[in-house]
Amino acid sequence: MNAEIIAVGTELLLGQIANTNAQFLSIVLARIGINVFYHSVVGDNQARLIEVIETANKRSDLIIFTGGLGPTKDDLTKETVASVLSLRLAEDSNVLNKIDSYFKRQNRQMTENNRKQALVIEGSTVLQNDFGTAPGIALSKNDRIYMLFPGPPSELKPMFNNYGRPFLLEQLEIKEHIESRVLKFFGIGESQLETEVLDLIDAQSNPTIAPLIEDGEATLRLTAKDLSFEKATKMLDEVERAIQNRVGQYFYGYNGSTLYKEVFELLKTKKMTVSSAESLTGGGFANELTNFAGSSSVFKGSIVCYDTEVKRNILKVPNDVIAAHGVVSQECAQYMAENVRQLLNTDIGISFTGVAGPDKQEGKPVGTVFVGIAINGKKTKIFTLNLAGSRSGIRTKSVKYGYFHLLKILSRI
């Protein structure tokens, strides 16, 4: 069964609200084996809605509408769908009684236009609204299924889970599981990642492999479909192994994880503490780590050493090192990392120094960055980065590279 989701509401087109309903429905439909191939958004205009419905009728088996079921004149989804299908609307006494009861519980007077919400398409199944007044509607016509849901997510989500999903499961002759897994990578571009696994992408139909890019990171979404959840999961495991064998050195986590979260969790697991000395990043490393509740157990503090005098007087970077190599150097990064670790008495010290722009510094081009990681009892590691982009982008990438390299080092301890 191939599905299409049509969101109705001018406020969506104006950007006043986000279309989170489509995201929710795509996720839950995938779990019961229904492919979602199209998302459409149309304003509160009957002529344009008719065009969208006629297009959907040519390409989709299941057409789901969200929004436009309210009591006002611009709520026209139900009327338009009924018109396209040559079906009439009839007042449902049970729905009307529930609407009336809803208003009485709220100690409010039901206005006459609310009776409009009690109109349902003839021959349809009414989907009860436990958190509002407008009911949903589900029906089959011309070998297609049409489902209409109210726009507010607080009403749509429970309605789908409690009534819409059971209705759909009854229509499905074969109940497949669609399982997805997102692999997250850093330090490799999307095009290079795709090139490394291109033959796997070309050879796969189930599972499928889809490269994506998000916040400057590359990801691969793996999707498997099978009647058995266990078999679908096994298929994902097999294709992931093949991918990890090729680009595992760039891999850091799954699904909704972040570099910051992975480092935070690993620091907790290993019972290690970290401190940071930050020049060009201006406290960016510290900011990301302290976003997590409980970060005080792993993070002692940061010294934002933007000015050379702070590097010299607080972090004790030797004058001769600064004179010989400059503050944007491997040598300076090493002293910053080692000394902040000692000053704040942590297991790990991490440092960031570089040129974010807009101009060169000490003859070094914009994007030159050095990250130092000093761990008690181990040789300090220095990572040289040559980054491109805006000033803000270079700063953000520097922080992410710091987290990525720290994650890889922690994983080996």
Tab-separated table of N, CA, C and O in Angstrom, residues 66-185:
chain	number	residue	atom	x	y	z
A	66	THR	N	-4.857	15.891	6.824
A	66	THR	CA	-4.779	16.456	8.172
A	66	THR	C	-5.216	17.908	8.104
A	66	THR	O	-4.777	18.663	7.239
A	67	GLY	N	-6.087	18.280	9.023
A	67	GLY	CA	-6.537	19.664	9.092
A	67	GLY	C	-7.793	19.926	8.285
A	67	GLY	O	-8.207	19.128	7.439
A	68	GLY	N	-8.418	21.061	8.568
A	68	GLY	CA	-9.594	21.483	7.817
A	68	GLY	C	-10.886	20.807	8.218
A	68	GLY	O	-11.820	20.736	7.419
A	69	LEU	N	-10.970	20.292	9.462
A	69	LEU	CA	-12.183	19.618	9.935
A	69	LEU	C	-12.924	20.438	10.992
A	69	LEU	O	-13.856	19.939	11.618
A	70	GLY	N	-12.491	21.676	11.193
A	70	GLY	CA	-13.080	22.501	12.241
A	70	GLY	C	-14.433	23.083	11.876
A	70	GLY	O	-15.007	22.766	10.830
A	71	PRO	N	-14.949	24.008	12.707
A	71	PRO	CA	-16.304	24.510	12.538
A	71	PRO	C	-16.436	25.743	11.644
A	71	PRO	O	-17.550	26.151	11.333
A	72	THR	N	-15.316	26.349	11.234
A	72	THR	CA	-15.404	27.614	10.519
A	72	THR	C	-15.530	27.399	9.009
A	72	THR	O	-15.336	26.295	8.500
A	73	LYS	N	-15.808	28.510	8.289
A	73	LYS	CA	-16.060	28.417	6.854
A	73	LYS	C	-14.830	27.961	6.074
A	73	LYS	O	-14.957	27.346	5.006
A	74	ASP	N	-13.643	28.286	6.567
A	74	ASP	CA	-12.452	27.886	5.826
A	74	ASP	C	-12.025	26.457	6.121
A	74	ASP	O	-11.035	25.977	5.568
A	75	ASP	N	-12.745	25.761	6.982
A	75	ASP	CA	-12.495	24.327	7.210
A	75	ASP	C	-13.308	23.546	6.197
A	75	ASP	O	-14.514	23.347	6.357
A	76	LEU	N	-12.654	23.116	5.129
A	76	LEU	CA	-13.400	22.571	3.987
A	76	LEU	C	-12.896	21.219	3.496
A	76	LEU	O	-13.272	20.777	2.416
A	77	THR	N	-12.073	20.554	4.279
A	77	THR	CA	-11.528	19.270	3.830
A	77	THR	C	-12.628	18.235	3.621
A	77	THR	O	-12.704	17.575	2.573
A	78	LYS	N	-13.455	18.073	4.593
A	78	LYS	CA	-14.507	17.054	4.557
A	78	LYS	C	-15.457	17.284	3.377
A	78	LYS	O	-15.795	16.356	2.636
A	79	GLU	N	-15.867	18.545	3.215
A	79	GLU	CA	-16.799	18.873	2.134
A	79	GLU	C	-16.172	18.634	0.762
A	79	GLU	O	-16.832	18.136	-0.155
A	80	THR	N	-14.885	18.961	0.645
A	80	THR	CA	-14.211	18.819	-0.644
A	80	THR	C	-13.993	17.351	-0.996
A	80	THR	O	-14.207	16.938	-2.145
A	81	VAL	N	-13.564	16.554	-0.030
A	81	VAL	CA	-13.376	15.122	-0.282
A	81	VAL	C	-14.700	14.479	-0.683
A	81	VAL	O	-14.768	13.692	-1.641
A	82	ALA	N	-15.759	14.804	0.026
A	82	ALA	CA	-17.079	14.241	-0.298
A	82	ALA	C	-17.494	14.636	-1.711
A	82	ALA	O	-18.036	13.816	-2.469
A	83	SER	N	-17.221	15.879	-2.090
A	83	SER	CA	-17.590	16.334	-3.426
A	83	SER	C	-16.828	15.587	-4.512
A	83	SER	O	-17.406	15.148	-5.511
A	84	VAL	N	-15.509	15.422	-4.311
A	84	VAL	CA	-14.696	14.712	-5.302
A	84	VAL	C	-15.148	13.266	-5.450
A	84	VAL	O	-15.149	12.699	-6.552
A	85	LEU	N	-15.573	12.656	-4.357
A	85	LEU	CA	-15.988	11.252	-4.378
A	85	LEU	C	-17.470	11.087	-4.695
A	85	LEU	O	-17.983	9.961	-4.698
A	86	SER	N	-18.163	12.210	-4.953
A	86	SER	CA	-19.609	12.183	-5.254
A	86	SER	C	-20.397	11.519	-4.131
A	86	SER	O	-21.311	10.712	-4.371
A	87	LEU	N	-20.041	11.842	-2.900
A	87	LEU	CA	-20.738	11.324	-1.730
A	87	LEU	C	-21.327	12.508	-0.959
A	87	LEU	O	-20.848	13.639	-1.055
A	88	ARG	N	-22.372	12.250	-0.194
A	88	ARG	CA	-22.988	13.346	0.543
A	88	ARG	C	-22.578	13.297	2.012
A	88	ARG	O	-22.080	12.281	2.507
A	89	LEU	N	-22.792	14.398	2.678
A	89	LEU	CA	-22.533	14.499	4.104
A	89	LEU	C	-23.842	14.353	4.867
A	89	LEU	O	-24.886	14.845	4.433
A	90	ALA	N	-23.760	13.673	6.005
A	90	ALA	CA	-24.950	13.494	6.843
A	90	ALA	C	-24.565	13.706	8.297
A	90	ALA	O	-23.456	13.362	8.716
A	91	GLU	N	-25.481	14.269	9.050
A	91	GLU	CA	-25.210	14.515	10.464
A	91	GLU	C	-25.265	13.215	11.241
A	91	GLU	O	-26.207	12.428	11.105
A	92	ASP	N	-24.247	12.983	12.064
A	92	ASP	CA	-24.174	11.777	12.885
A	92	ASP	C	-24.595	12.161	14.301
A	92	ASP	O	-23.928	12.971	14.961
A	93	SER	N	-25.692	11.582	14.749
A	93	SER	CA	-26.242	11.967	16.054
A	93	SER	C	-25.301	11.630	17.200
A	93	SER	O	-25.209	12.384	18.179
A	94	ASN	N	-24.588	10.524	17.101
A	94	ASN	CA	-23.632	10.160	18.160
A	94	ASN	C	-22.511	11.184	18.267
A	94	ASN	O	-22.102	11.579	19.368
A	95	VAL	N	-22.009	11.614	17.120
A	95	VAL	CA	-20.949	12.620	17.114
A	95	VAL	C	-21.472	13.929	17.679
A	95	VAL	O	-20.812	14.594	18.491
A	96	LEU	N	-22.704	14.316	17.279
A	96	LEU	CA	-23.277	15.567	17.768
A	96	LEU	C	-23.428	15.543	19.284
A	96	LEU	O	-23.130	16.532	19.971
A	97	ASN	N	-23.869	14.406	19.819
A	97	ASN	CA	-24.024	14.288	21.278
A	97	ASN	C	-22.676	14.420	21.986
A	97	ASN	O	-22.585	15.028	23.060
A	98	LYS	N	-21.627	13.839	21.382
A	98	LYS	CA	-20.301	13.924	22.000
A	98	LYS	C	-19.765	15.350	21.960
A	98	LYS	O	-19.121	15.812	22.916
A	99	ILE	N	-20.048	16.053	20.870
A	99	ILE	CA	-19.619	17.456	20.785
A	99	ILE	C	-20.346	18.292	21.836
A	99	ILE	O	-19.747	19.109	22.540
A	100	ASP	N	-21.643	18.044	21.958
A	100	ASP	CA	-22.429	18.779	22.950
A	100	ASP	C	-21.925	18.495	24.363
A	100	ASP	O	-21.790	19.413	25.185
A	101	SER	N	-21.626	17.232	24.632
A	101	SER	CA	-21.117	16.862	25.955
A	101	SER	C	-19.756	17.497	26.223
A	101	SER	O	-19.454	17.905	27.348
A	102	TYR	N	-18.941	17.579	25.177
A	102	TYR	CA	-17.619	18.187	25.315
A	102	TYR	C	-17.746	19.634	25.768
A	102	TYR	O	-17.059	20.077	26.687
A	103	PHE	N	-18.655	20.376	25.151
A	103	PHE	CA	-18.832	21.780	25.523
A	103	PHE	C	-19.404	21.912	26.930
A	103	PHE	O	-19.026	22.827	27.677
A	104	LYS	N	-20.288	21.021	27.305
A	104	LYS	CA	-20.851	21.086	28.649
A	104	LYS	C	-19.777	20.826	29.705
A	104	LYS	O	-19.770	21.470	30.755
A	105	ARG	N	-18.872	19.887	29.418
A	105	ARG	CA	-17.785	19.617	30.364
A	105	ARG	C	-16.869	20.822	30.504
A	105	ARG	O	-16.264	21.049	31.552
A	106	GLN	N	-16.782	21.605	29.446
A	106	GLN	CA	-15.935	22.798	29.461
A	106	GLN	C	-16.677	24.019	29.995
A	106	GLN	O	-16.111	25.116	30.050
A	107	ASN	N	-17.948	23.810	30.363
A	107	ASN	CA	-18.801	24.926	30.808
A	107	ASN	C	-18.870	26.031	29.758
A	107	ASN	O	-18.798	27.225	30.063
A	108	ARG	N	-19.020	25.602	28.509
A	108	ARG	CA	-19.110	26.529	27.389
A	108	ARG	C	-20.362	26.258	26.589
A	108	ARG	O	-20.872	25.120	26.568
A	109	GLN	N	-20.860	27.289	25.911
A	109	GLN	CA	-22.036	27.160	25.070
A	109	GLN	C	-21.618	26.695	23.678
A	109	GLN	O	-20.721	27.268	23.061
A	110	MET	N	-22.254	25.631	23.184
A	110	MET	CA	-21.943	25.160	21.832
A	110	MET	C	-22.629	26.060	20.817
A	110	MET	O	-23.857	26.169	20.801
A	111	THR	N	-21.855	26.714	19.973
A	111	THR	CA	-22.422	27.578	18.947
A	111	THR	C	-22.923	26.735	17.774
A	111	THR	O	-22.503	25.591	17.576
A	112	GLU	N	-23.785	27.322	16.978
A	112	GLU	CA	-24.438	26.577	15.897
A	112	GLU	C	-23.439	26.044	14.875
A	112	GLU	O	-23.628	24.946	14.332
A	113	ASN	N	-22.372	26.797	14.625
A	113	ASN	CA	-21.431	26.334	13.598
A	113	ASN	C	-20.687	25.061	14.011
A	113	ASN	O	-20.098	24.388	13.169
A	114	ASN	N	-20.724	24.725	15.306
A	114	ASN	CA	-20.079	23.483	15.731
A	114	ASN	C	-20.839	22.246	15.280
A	114	ASN	O	-20.273	21.141	15.286
A	115	ARG	N	-22.103	22.416	14.896
A	115	ARG	CA	-22.856	21.272	14.353
A	115	ARG	C	-22.203	20.750	13.069
A	115	ARG	O	-22.359	19.580	12.718
A	116	LYS	N	-21.479	21.658	12.395
A	116	LYS	CA	-20.807	21.268	11.151
A	116	LYS	C	-19.853	20.100	11.385
A	116	LYS	O	-19.647	19.255	10.508
A	117	GLN	N	-19.260	20.062	12.562
A	117	GLN	CA	-18.300	18.999	12.853
A	117	GLN	C	-18.956	17.634	13.020
A	117	GLN	O	-18.267	16.613	13.013
A	118	ALA	N	-20.285	17.620	13.179
A	118	ALA	CA	-21.004	16.349	13.299
A	118	ALA	C	-21.362	15.771	11.939
A	118	ALA	O	-21.921	14.667	11.863
A	119	LEU	N	-21.057	16.482	10.859
A	119	LEU	CA	-21.310	15.957	9.514
A	119	LEU	C	-20.202	14.979	9.135
A	119	LEU	O	-19.014	15.286	9.266
A	120	VAL	N	-20.604	13.800	8.676
A	120	VAL	CA	-19.633	12.787	8.242
A	120	VAL	C	-19.990	12.327	6.842
A	120	VAL	O	-21.137	12.467	6.392
A	121	ILE	N	-19.006	11.789	6.152
A	121	ILE	CA	-19.228	11.312	4.787
A	121	ILE	C	-19.998	9.991	4.838
A	121	ILE	O	-19.670	9.101	5.632
A	122	GLU	N	-21.019	9.878	4.006
A	122	GLU	CA	-21.849	8.669	4.023
A	122	GLU	C	-21.005	7.419	3.767
A	122	GLU	O	-20.100	7.415	2.945
A	123	GLY	N	-21.313	6.369	4.518
A	123	GLY	CA	-20.614	5.100	4.363
A	123	GLY	C	-19.255	5.047	5.011
A	123	GLY	O	-18.520	4.064	4.850
A	124	SER	N	-18.883	6.081	5.772
A	124	SER	CA	-17.543	6.130	6.362
A	124	SER	C	-17.538	5.571	7.775
A	124	SER	O	-18.588	5.403	8.402
A	125	THR	N	-16.344	5.271	8.267
A	125	THR	CA	-16.135	4.899	9.662
A	125	THR	C	-15.712	6.146	10.424
A	125	THR	O	-14.787	6.840	10.004
A	126	VAL	N	-16.406	6.417	11.505
A	126	VAL	CA	-16.087	7.594	12.306
A	126	VAL	C	-14.970	7.242	13.289
A	126	VAL	O	-15.052	6.235	14.002
A	127	LEU	N	-13.927	8.083	13.309
A	127	LEU	CA	-12.819	7.896	14.233
A	127	LEU	C	-13.008	8.872	15.396
A	127	LEU	O	-12.986	10.086	15.210
A	128	GLN	N	-13.174	8.344	16.574
A	128	GLN	CA	-13.528	9.150	17.733
A	128	GLN	C	-12.400	10.102	18.121
A	128	GLN	O	-11.223	9.749	18.071
A	129	ASN	N	-12.781	11.303	18.504
A	129	ASN	CA	-11.825	12.299	18.985
A	129	ASN	C	-11.947	12.386	20.502
A	129	ASN	O	-12.910	12.931	21.022
A	130	ASP	N	-10.960	11.846	21.208
A	130	ASP	CA	-11.006	11.828	22.677
A	130	ASP	C	-10.488	13.116	23.299
A	130	ASP	O	-10.595	13.305	24.512
A	131	PHE	N	-9.916	14.002	22.468
A	131	PHE	CA	-9.286	15.201	23.016
A	131	PHE	C	-9.735	16.476	22.308
A	131	PHE	O	-9.083	17.515	22.422
A	132	GLY	N	-10.820	16.405	21.585
A	132	GLY	CA	-11.338	17.576	20.887
A	132	GLY	C	-12.741	17.305	20.395
A	132	GLY	O	-13.414	16.376	20.857
A	133	THR	N	-13.188	18.112	19.441
A	133	THR	CA	-14.573	17.986	18.970
A	133	THR	C	-14.692	17.375	17.582
A	133	THR	O	-15.643	16.641	17.317
A	134	ALA	N	-13.747	17.666	16.674
A	134	ALA	CA	-13.871	17.185	15.298
A	134	ALA	C	-13.485	15.714	15.204
A	134	ALA	O	-12.353	15.344	15.506
A	135	PRO	N	-14.417	14.831	14.770
A	135	PRO	CA	-14.065	13.421	14.611
A	135	PRO	C	-13.243	13.205	13.348
A	135	PRO	O	-13.233	14.050	12.440
A	136	GLY	N	-12.557	12.090	13.288
A	136	GLY	CA	-11.895	11.699	12.064
A	136	GLY	C	-12.823	10.852	11.223
A	136	GLY	O	-13.885	10.402	11.689
A	137	ILE	N	-12.428	10.634	9.983
A	137	ILE	CA	-13.254	9.870	9.048
A	137	ILE	C	-12.358	8.930	8.262
A	137	ILE	O	-11.262	9.313	7.835
A	138	ALA	N	-12.812	7.705	8.058
A	138	ALA	CA	-12.083	6.735	7.241
A	138	ALA	C	-13.070	6.026	6.330
A	138	ALA	O	-14.157	5.627	6.772
A	139	LEU	N	-12.719	5.863	5.061
A	139	LEU	CA	-13.613	5.160	4.131
A	139	LEU	C	-12.822	4.616	2.954
A	139	LEU	O	-11.709	5.081	2.664
A	140	SER	N	-13.413	3.629	2.301
A	140	SER	CA	-12.852	3.056	1.085
A	140	SER	C	-13.756	3.406	-0.084
A	140	SER	O	-14.983	3.313	0.010
A	141	LYS	N	-13.145	3.820	-1.186
A	141	LYS	CA	-13.908	4.159	-2.390
A	141	LYS	C	-12.994	4.036	-3.586
A	141	LYS	O	-11.868	4.535	-3.568
A	142	ASN	N	-13.452	3.368	-4.616
A	142	ASN	CA	-12.693	3.225	-5.858
A	142	ASN	C	-11.314	2.606	-5.623
A	142	ASN	O	-10.303	3.056	-6.172
A	143	ASP	N	-11.270	1.568	-4.769
A	143	ASP	CA	-10.032	0.839	-4.468
A	143	ASP	C	-8.984	1.705	-3.783
A	143	ASP	O	-7.788	1.412	-3.831
A	144	ARG	N	-9.438	2.769	-3.131
A	144	ARG	CA	-8.539	3.605	-2.368
A	144	ARG	C	-9.106	3.808	-0.976
A	144	ARG	O	-10.306	3.702	-0.755
A	145	ILE	N	-8.202	4.123	-0.055
A	145	ILE	CA	-8.620	4.427	1.314
A	145	ILE	C	-8.370	5.909	1.567
A	145	ILE	O	-7.296	6.431	1.240
A	146	TYR	N	-9.376	6.554	2.124
A	146	TYR	CA	-9.273	7.970	2.474
A	146	TYR	C	-9.436	8.086	3.985
A	146	TYR	O	-10.360	7.520	4.570
A	147	MET	N	-8.514	8.843	4.599
A	147	MET	CA	-8.597	9.066	6.036
A	147	MET	C	-8.431	10.548	6.319
A	147	MET	O	-7.511	11.193	5.802
A	148	LEU	N	-9.332	11.086	7.143
A	148	LEU	CA	-9.321	12.503	7.467
A	148	LEU	C	-9.113	12.665	8.968
A	148	LEU	O	-9.861	12.077	9.768
A	149	PHE	N	-8.101	13.463	9.332
A	149	PHE	CA	-7.785	13.683	10.737
A	149	PHE	C	-7.791	15.179	11.041
A	149	PHE	O	-7.458	15.995	10.169
A	150	PRO	N	-8.124	15.548	12.272
A	150	PRO	CA	-8.020	16.956	12.663
A	150	PRO	C	-6.570	17.415	12.662
A	150	PRO	O	-5.642	16.604	12.762
A	151	GLY	N	-6.362	18.739	12.574
A	151	GLY	CA	-5.018	19.288	12.472
A	151	GLY	C	-4.214	19.312	13.758
A	151	GLY	O	-3.004	19.041	13.720
A	152	PRO	N	-4.795	19.639	14.911
A	152	PRO	CA	-3.983	19.714	16.129
A	152	PRO	C	-3.304	18.381	16.446
A	152	PRO	O	-3.977	17.352	16.564
A	153	PRO	N	-1.966	18.353	16.586
A	153	PRO	CA	-1.270	17.094	16.880
A	153	PRO	C	-1.778	16.408	18.138
A	153	PRO	O	-1.771	15.175	18.211
A	154	SER	N	-2.191	17.189	19.130
A	154	SER	CA	-2.693	16.591	20.373
A	154	SER	C	-3.968	15.795	20.160
A	154	SER	O	-4.322	14.940	20.968
A	155	GLU	N	-4.682	16.075	19.068
A	155	GLU	CA	-5.880	15.307	18.719
A	155	GLU	C	-5.558	14.219	17.705
A	155	GLU	O	-6.055	13.092	17.796
A	156	LEU	N	-4.720	14.563	16.724
A	156	LEU	CA	-4.421	13.605	15.652
A	156	LEU	C	-3.677	12.372	16.150
A	156	LEU	O	-4.030	11.237	15.795
A	157	LYS	N	-2.648	12.564	16.964
A	157	LYS	CA	-1.816	11.427	17.365
A	157	LYS	C	-2.587	10.360	18.127
A	157	LYS	O	-2.523	9.175	17.767
A	158	PRO	N	-3.328	10.705	19.190
A	158	PRO	CA	-4.088	9.651	19.863
A	158	PRO	C	-5.187	9.074	18.982
A	158	PRO	O	-5.503	7.882	19.089
A	159	MET	N	-5.781	9.887	18.118
A	159	MET	CA	-6.817	9.369	17.225
A	159	MET	C	-6.248	8.327	16.277
A	159	MET	O	-6.851	7.276	16.047
A	160	PHE	N	-5.063	8.624	15.723
A	160	PHE	CA	-4.462	7.639	14.826
A	160	PHE	C	-4.086	6.368	15.586
A	160	PHE	O	-4.380	5.261	15.135
A	161	ASN	N	-3.421	6.529	16.718
A	161	ASN	CA	-2.958	5.356	17.460
A	161	ASN	C	-4.107	4.487	17.940
A	161	ASN	O	-4.031	3.248	17.889
A	162	ASN	N	-5.185	5.105	18.404
A	162	ASN	CA	-6.279	4.343	19.015
A	162	ASN	C	-7.315	3.857	18.014
A	162	ASN	O	-7.942	2.810	18.238
A	163	TYR	N	-7.505	4.596	16.916
A	163	TYR	CA	-8.587	4.247	15.988
A	163	TYR	C	-8.130	4.133	14.531
A	163	TYR	O	-8.577	3.238	13.814
A	164	GLY	N	-7.237	5.018	14.111
A	164	GLY	CA	-6.798	4.975	12.727
A	164	GLY	C	-5.928	3.777	12.407
A	164	GLY	O	-6.123	3.105	11.386
A	165	ARG	N	-4.982	3.489	13.268
A	165	ARG	CA	-4.093	2.351	13.042
A	165	ARG	C	-4.851	1.031	13.005
A	165	ARG	O	-4.629	0.231	12.078
A	166	PRO	N	-5.745	0.750	13.967
A	166	PRO	CA	-6.531	-0.499	13.882
A	166	PRO	C	-7.343	-0.582	12.592
A	166	PRO	O	-7.460	-1.667	11.997
A	167	PHE	N	-7.904	0.536	12.141
A	167	PHE	CA	-8.655	0.531	10.887
A	167	PHE	C	-7.764	0.116	9.727
A	167	PHE	O	-8.146	-0.708	8.884
A	168	LEU	N	-6.554	0.694	9.664
A	168	LEU	CA	-5.647	0.369	8.563
A	168	LEU	C	-5.201	-1.083	8.602
A	168	LEU	O	-5.099	-1.738	7.564
A	169	LEU	N	-4.920	-1.587	9.787
A	169	LEU	CA	-4.468	-2.975	9.901
A	169	LEU	C	-5.520	-3.941	9.385
A	169	LEU	O	-5.186	-4.998	8.826
A	170	GLU	N	-6.765	-3.590	9.540
A	170	GLU	CA	-7.834	-4.440	9.004
A	170	GLU	C	-7.842	-4.443	7.484
A	170	GLU	O	-8.275	-5.415	6.855
A	171	GLN	N	-7.371	-3.361	6.876
A	171	GLN	CA	-7.372	-3.256	5.413
A	171	GLN	C	-6.177	-3.964	4.776
A	171	GLN	O	-6.216	-4.310	3.601
A	172	LEU	N	-5.121	-4.156	5.557
A	172	LEU	CA	-3.897	-4.735	5.004
A	172	LEU	C	-3.985	-6.253	4.955
A	172	LEU	O	-4.208	-6.907	5.968
A	173	GLU	N	-3.811	-6.791	3.780
A	173	GLU	CA	-3.806	-8.249	3.649
A	173	GLU	C	-2.491	-8.820	4.165
A	173	GLU	O	-2.450	-9.913	4.721
A	174	ILE	N	-1.411	-8.109	3.942
A	174	ILE	CA	-0.097	-8.535	4.410
A	174	ILE	C	0.422	-7.464	5.355
A	174	ILE	O	0.464	-6.292	5.011
A	175	LYS	N	0.808	-7.848	6.533
A	175	LYS	CA	1.277	-6.893	7.540
A	175	LYS	C	2.797	-6.988	7.650
A	175	LYS	O	3.332	-7.889	8.279
A	176	GLU	N	3.483	-6.092	6.981
A	176	GLU	CA	4.937	-6.094	6.980
A	176	GLU	C	5.477	-5.144	8.045
A	176	GLU	O	4.825	-4.179	8.432
A	177	HIS	N	6.688	-5.435	8.472
A	177	HIS	CA	7.417	-4.537	9.364
A	177	HIS	C	8.441	-3.781	8.527
A	177	HIS	O	9.162	-4.371	7.726
A	178	ILE	N	8.493	-2.482	8.716
A	178	ILE	CA	9.554	-1.679	8.112
A	178	ILE	C	10.404	-1.146	9.254
A	178	ILE	O	9.919	-0.408	10.113
A	179	GLU	N	11.668	-1.538	9.272
A	179	GLU	CA	12.582	-1.114	10.322
A	179	GLU	C	13.685	-0.247	9.711
A	179	GLU	O	14.229	-0.580	8.663
A	180	SER	N	13.964	0.859	10.371
A	180	SER	CA	15.008	1.768	9.893
A	180	SER	C	16.092	1.933	10.947
A	180	SER	O	15.830	1.827	12.145
A	181	ARG	N	17.286	2.211	10.472
A	181	ARG	CA	18.421	2.469	11.359
A	181	ARG	C	19.279	3.544	10.696
A	181	ARG	O	19.620	3.429	9.512
A	182	VAL	N	19.599	4.572	11.438
A	182	VAL	CA	20.419	5.658	10.909
A	182	VAL	C	21.822	5.540	11.485
A	182	VAL	O	22.009	5.502	12.700
A	183	LEU	N	22.812	5.451	10.604
A	183	LEU	CA	24.215	5.419	11.007
A	183	LEU	C	24.784	6.819	10.822
A	183	LEU	O	24.645	7.420	9.754
A	184	LYS	N	25.462	7.346	11.847
A	184	LYS	CA	25.962	8.711	11.814
A	184	LYS	C	27.490	8.722	11.735
A	184	LYS	O	28.160	7.979	12.451
A	185	PHE	N	27.994	9.578	10.847
A	185	PHE	CA	29.431	9.627	10.577
A	185	PHE	C	29.921	11.070	10.677
A	185	PHE	O	29.179	12.018	10.417
